[in-house]
mmCIF file of C-alpha atoms in Angstrom:
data_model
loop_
_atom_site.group_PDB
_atom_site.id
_atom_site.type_symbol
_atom_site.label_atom_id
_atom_site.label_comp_id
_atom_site.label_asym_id
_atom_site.label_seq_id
_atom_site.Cartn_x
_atom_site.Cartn_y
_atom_site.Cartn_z
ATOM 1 C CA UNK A 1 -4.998 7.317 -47.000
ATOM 2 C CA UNK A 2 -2.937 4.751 -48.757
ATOM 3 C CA UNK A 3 0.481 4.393 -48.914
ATOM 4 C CA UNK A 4 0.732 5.941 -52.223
ATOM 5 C CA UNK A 5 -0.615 8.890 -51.320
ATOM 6 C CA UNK A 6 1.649 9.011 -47.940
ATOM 7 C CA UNK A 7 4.598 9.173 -49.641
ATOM 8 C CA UNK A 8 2.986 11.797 -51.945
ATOM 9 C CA UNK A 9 2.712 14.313 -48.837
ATOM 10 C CA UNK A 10 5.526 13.329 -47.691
ATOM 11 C CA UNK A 11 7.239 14.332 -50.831
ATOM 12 C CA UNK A 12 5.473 17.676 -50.919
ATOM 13 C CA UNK A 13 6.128 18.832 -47.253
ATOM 14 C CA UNK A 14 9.819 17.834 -47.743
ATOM 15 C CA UNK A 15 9.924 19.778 -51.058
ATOM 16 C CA UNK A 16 7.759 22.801 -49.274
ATOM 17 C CA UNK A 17 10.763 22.730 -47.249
ATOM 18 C CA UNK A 18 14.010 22.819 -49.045
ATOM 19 C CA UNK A 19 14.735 19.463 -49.491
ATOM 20 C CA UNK A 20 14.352 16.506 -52.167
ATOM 21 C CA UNK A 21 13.073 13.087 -51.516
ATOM 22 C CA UNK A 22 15.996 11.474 -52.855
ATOM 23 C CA UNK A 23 15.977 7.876 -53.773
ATOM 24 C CA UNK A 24 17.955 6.848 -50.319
ATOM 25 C CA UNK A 25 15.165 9.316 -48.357
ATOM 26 C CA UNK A 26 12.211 7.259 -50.598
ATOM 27 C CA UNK A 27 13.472 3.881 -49.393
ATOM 28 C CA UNK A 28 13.636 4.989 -45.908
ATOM 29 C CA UNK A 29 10.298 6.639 -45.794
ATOM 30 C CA UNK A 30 9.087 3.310 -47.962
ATOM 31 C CA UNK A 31 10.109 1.165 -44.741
ATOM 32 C CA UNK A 32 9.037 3.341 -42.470
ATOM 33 C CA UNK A 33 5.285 3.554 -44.016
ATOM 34 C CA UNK A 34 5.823 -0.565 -44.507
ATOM 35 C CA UNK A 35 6.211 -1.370 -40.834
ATOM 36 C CA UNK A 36 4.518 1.626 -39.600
ATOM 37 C CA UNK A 37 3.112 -0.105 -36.595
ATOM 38 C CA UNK A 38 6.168 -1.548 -35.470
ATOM 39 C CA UNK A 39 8.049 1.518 -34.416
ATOM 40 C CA UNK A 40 11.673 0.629 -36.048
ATOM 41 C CA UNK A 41 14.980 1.918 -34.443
ATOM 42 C CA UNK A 42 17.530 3.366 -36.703
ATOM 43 C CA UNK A 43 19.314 0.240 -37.076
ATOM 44 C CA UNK A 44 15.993 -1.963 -37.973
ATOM 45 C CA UNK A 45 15.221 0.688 -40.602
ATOM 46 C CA UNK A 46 18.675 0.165 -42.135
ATOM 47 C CA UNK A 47 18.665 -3.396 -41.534
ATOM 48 C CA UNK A 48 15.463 -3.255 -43.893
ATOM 49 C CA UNK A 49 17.400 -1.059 -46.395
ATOM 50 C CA UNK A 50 20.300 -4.264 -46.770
ATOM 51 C CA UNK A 51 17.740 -6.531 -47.177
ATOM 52 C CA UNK A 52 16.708 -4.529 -50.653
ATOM 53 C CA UNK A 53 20.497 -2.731 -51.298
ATOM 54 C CA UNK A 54 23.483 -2.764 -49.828
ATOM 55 C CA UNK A 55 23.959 0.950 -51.030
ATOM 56 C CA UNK A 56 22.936 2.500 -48.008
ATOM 57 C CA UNK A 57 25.005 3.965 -45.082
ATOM 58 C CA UNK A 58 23.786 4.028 -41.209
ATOM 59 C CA UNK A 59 24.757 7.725 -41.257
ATOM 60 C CA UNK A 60 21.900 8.580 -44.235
ATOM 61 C CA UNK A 61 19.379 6.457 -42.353
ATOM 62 C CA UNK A 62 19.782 9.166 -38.777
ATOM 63 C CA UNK A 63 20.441 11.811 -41.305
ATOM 64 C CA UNK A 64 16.934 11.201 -42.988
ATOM 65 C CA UNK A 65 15.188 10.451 -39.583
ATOM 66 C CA UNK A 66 16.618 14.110 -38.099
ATOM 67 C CA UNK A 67 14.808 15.553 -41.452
ATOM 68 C CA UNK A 68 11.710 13.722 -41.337
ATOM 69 C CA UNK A 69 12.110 14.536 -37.359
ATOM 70 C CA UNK A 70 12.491 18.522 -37.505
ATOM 71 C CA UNK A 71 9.720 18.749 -40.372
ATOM 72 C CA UNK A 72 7.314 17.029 -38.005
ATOM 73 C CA UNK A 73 6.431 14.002 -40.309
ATOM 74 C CA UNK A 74 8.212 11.566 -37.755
ATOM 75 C CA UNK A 75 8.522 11.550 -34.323
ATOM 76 C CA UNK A 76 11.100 10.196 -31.896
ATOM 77 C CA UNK A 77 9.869 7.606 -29.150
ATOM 78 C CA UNK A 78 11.150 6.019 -26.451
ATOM 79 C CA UNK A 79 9.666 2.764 -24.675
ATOM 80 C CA UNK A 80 10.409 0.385 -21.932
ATOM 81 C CA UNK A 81 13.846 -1.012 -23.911
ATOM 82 C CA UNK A 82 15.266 2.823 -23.934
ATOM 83 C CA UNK A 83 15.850 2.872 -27.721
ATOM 84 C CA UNK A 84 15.122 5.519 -29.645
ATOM 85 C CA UNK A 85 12.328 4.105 -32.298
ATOM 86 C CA UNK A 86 10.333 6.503 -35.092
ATOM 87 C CA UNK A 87 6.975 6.993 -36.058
ATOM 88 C CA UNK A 88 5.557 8.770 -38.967
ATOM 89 C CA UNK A 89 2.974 11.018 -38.414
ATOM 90 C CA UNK A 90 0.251 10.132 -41.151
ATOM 91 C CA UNK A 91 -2.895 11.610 -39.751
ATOM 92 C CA UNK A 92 -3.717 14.422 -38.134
ATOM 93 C CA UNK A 93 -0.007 16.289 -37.820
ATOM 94 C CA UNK A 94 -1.046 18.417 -34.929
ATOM 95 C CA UNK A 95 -1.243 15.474 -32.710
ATOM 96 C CA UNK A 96 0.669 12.713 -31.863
ATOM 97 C CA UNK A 97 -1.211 9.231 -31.067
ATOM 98 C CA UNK A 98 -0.928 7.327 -28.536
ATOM 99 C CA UNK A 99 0.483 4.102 -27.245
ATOM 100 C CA UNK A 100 -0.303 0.813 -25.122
ATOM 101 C CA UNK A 101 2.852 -1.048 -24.017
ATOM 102 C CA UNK A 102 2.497 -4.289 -22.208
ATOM 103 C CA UNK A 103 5.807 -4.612 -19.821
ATOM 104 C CA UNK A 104 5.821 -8.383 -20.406
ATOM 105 C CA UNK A 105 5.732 -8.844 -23.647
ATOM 106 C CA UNK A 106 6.549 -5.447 -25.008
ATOM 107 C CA UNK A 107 3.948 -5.331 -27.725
ATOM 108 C CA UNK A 108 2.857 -1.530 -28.994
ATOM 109 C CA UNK A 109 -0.884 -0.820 -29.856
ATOM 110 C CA UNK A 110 -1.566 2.638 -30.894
ATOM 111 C CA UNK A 111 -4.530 4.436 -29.958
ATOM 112 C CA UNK A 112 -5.201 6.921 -32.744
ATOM 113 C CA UNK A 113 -8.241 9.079 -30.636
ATOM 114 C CA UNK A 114 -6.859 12.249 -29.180
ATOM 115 C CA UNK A 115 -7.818 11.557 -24.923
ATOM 116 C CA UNK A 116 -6.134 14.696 -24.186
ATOM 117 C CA UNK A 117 -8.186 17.160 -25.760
ATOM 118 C CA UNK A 118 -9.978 18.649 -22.645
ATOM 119 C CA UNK A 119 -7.044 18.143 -20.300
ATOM 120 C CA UNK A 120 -5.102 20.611 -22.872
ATOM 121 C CA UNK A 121 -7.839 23.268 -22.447
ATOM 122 C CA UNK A 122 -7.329 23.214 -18.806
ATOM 123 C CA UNK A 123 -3.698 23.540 -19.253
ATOM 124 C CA UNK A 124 -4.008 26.525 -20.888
ATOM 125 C CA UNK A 125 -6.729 27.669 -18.794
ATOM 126 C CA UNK A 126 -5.224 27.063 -15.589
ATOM 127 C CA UNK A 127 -1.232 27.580 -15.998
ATOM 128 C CA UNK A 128 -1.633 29.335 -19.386
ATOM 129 C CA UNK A 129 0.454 27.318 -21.451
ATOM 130 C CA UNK A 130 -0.846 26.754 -25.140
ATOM 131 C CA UNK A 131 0.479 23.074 -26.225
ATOM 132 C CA UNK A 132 1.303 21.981 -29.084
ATOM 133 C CA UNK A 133 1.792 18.620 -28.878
ATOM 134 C CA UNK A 134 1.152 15.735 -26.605
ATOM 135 C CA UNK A 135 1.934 11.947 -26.025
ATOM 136 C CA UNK A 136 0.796 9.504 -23.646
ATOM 137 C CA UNK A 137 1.940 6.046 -23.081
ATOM 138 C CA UNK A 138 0.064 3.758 -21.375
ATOM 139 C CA UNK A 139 1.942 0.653 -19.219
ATOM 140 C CA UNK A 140 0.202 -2.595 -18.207
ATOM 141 C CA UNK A 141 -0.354 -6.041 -19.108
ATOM 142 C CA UNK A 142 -2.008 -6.912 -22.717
ATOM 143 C CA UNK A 143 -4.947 -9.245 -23.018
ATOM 144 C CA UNK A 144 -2.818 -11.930 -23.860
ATOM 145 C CA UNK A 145 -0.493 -11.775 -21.095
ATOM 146 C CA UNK A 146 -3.529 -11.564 -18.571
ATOM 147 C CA UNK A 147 -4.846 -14.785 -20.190
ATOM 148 C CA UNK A 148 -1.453 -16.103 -19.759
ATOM 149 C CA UNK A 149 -1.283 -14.855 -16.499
ATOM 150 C CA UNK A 150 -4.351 -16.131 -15.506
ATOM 151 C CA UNK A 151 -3.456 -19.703 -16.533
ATOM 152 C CA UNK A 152 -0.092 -20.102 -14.698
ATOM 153 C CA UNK A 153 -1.985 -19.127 -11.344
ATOM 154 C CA UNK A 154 -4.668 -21.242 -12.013
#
């Protein structure tokens, strides 16, 4: 789905909702979708919004993330660094992807196949607990930091 049509859904499950993708929301939603694989913090997002207006206010930025947060288009992560970063959820809403995080060099990939699938059936099976939601990070050492790794030993 482009981004177009992102911002499109966006706009219609906010509406759906009560509120109004207002022209400060649109920006912020605009970087988010932008730099989607980077995972931005609060401050990065607004940092992006100076860079195209100087009309924006931190507190509209966390305002707009708690929004986009409660009606389950972003989600709230936390990696290695402790920060609180966001990710929009533009596929399948039910579940969350998942991430690889190399503790070196602190670069994200996402891995957008749901591996949890049978482990939630036996989590319901077993403790009878129906889940909604899952994430799973992943910790380790990326191919380039092996390579790199492998280089200083050797």
């Amino acid at each position: 789905m482009d981004t177009k049509n992102k911002m499109i859904n966006i706009q219609n499950c906010m509406h759906e909702a009560g509120f109004k993708l207002t022209p400060q929301r649109h920006a912020i939603v605009k970087v988010l979708l932008d730099h989607h694989q980077e995972h931005l913090s609060a401050e990065e997002i607004y940092v992006e919004l100076l860079r195209v207006s100087a009309a924006f206010g931190l507190a509209t930025v966390y305002r707009t993330l708690d929004i986009l947060t409660s009606l389950n288009l972003l989600t709230r992560v936390s990696f290695e660094d402790g920060v609180a970063r966001y990710d929009l959820r533009t596929e399948d809403p039910a579940h969350f992807h998942h991430h690889l995080v190399c503790t070196q060099c602190g670069k994200t990939v996402e891995i957008h196949e749901d591996l949890l699938g049978d482990v939630e059936k036996v989590v319901l099976r077993q403790y009878h607990f129906q889940v909604s939601d899952h994430r799973l990070t992943f910790l380790g050492l990326c191919q380039d930091c092996q390579n790199s790794n492998l280089l200083e030993s050797g």
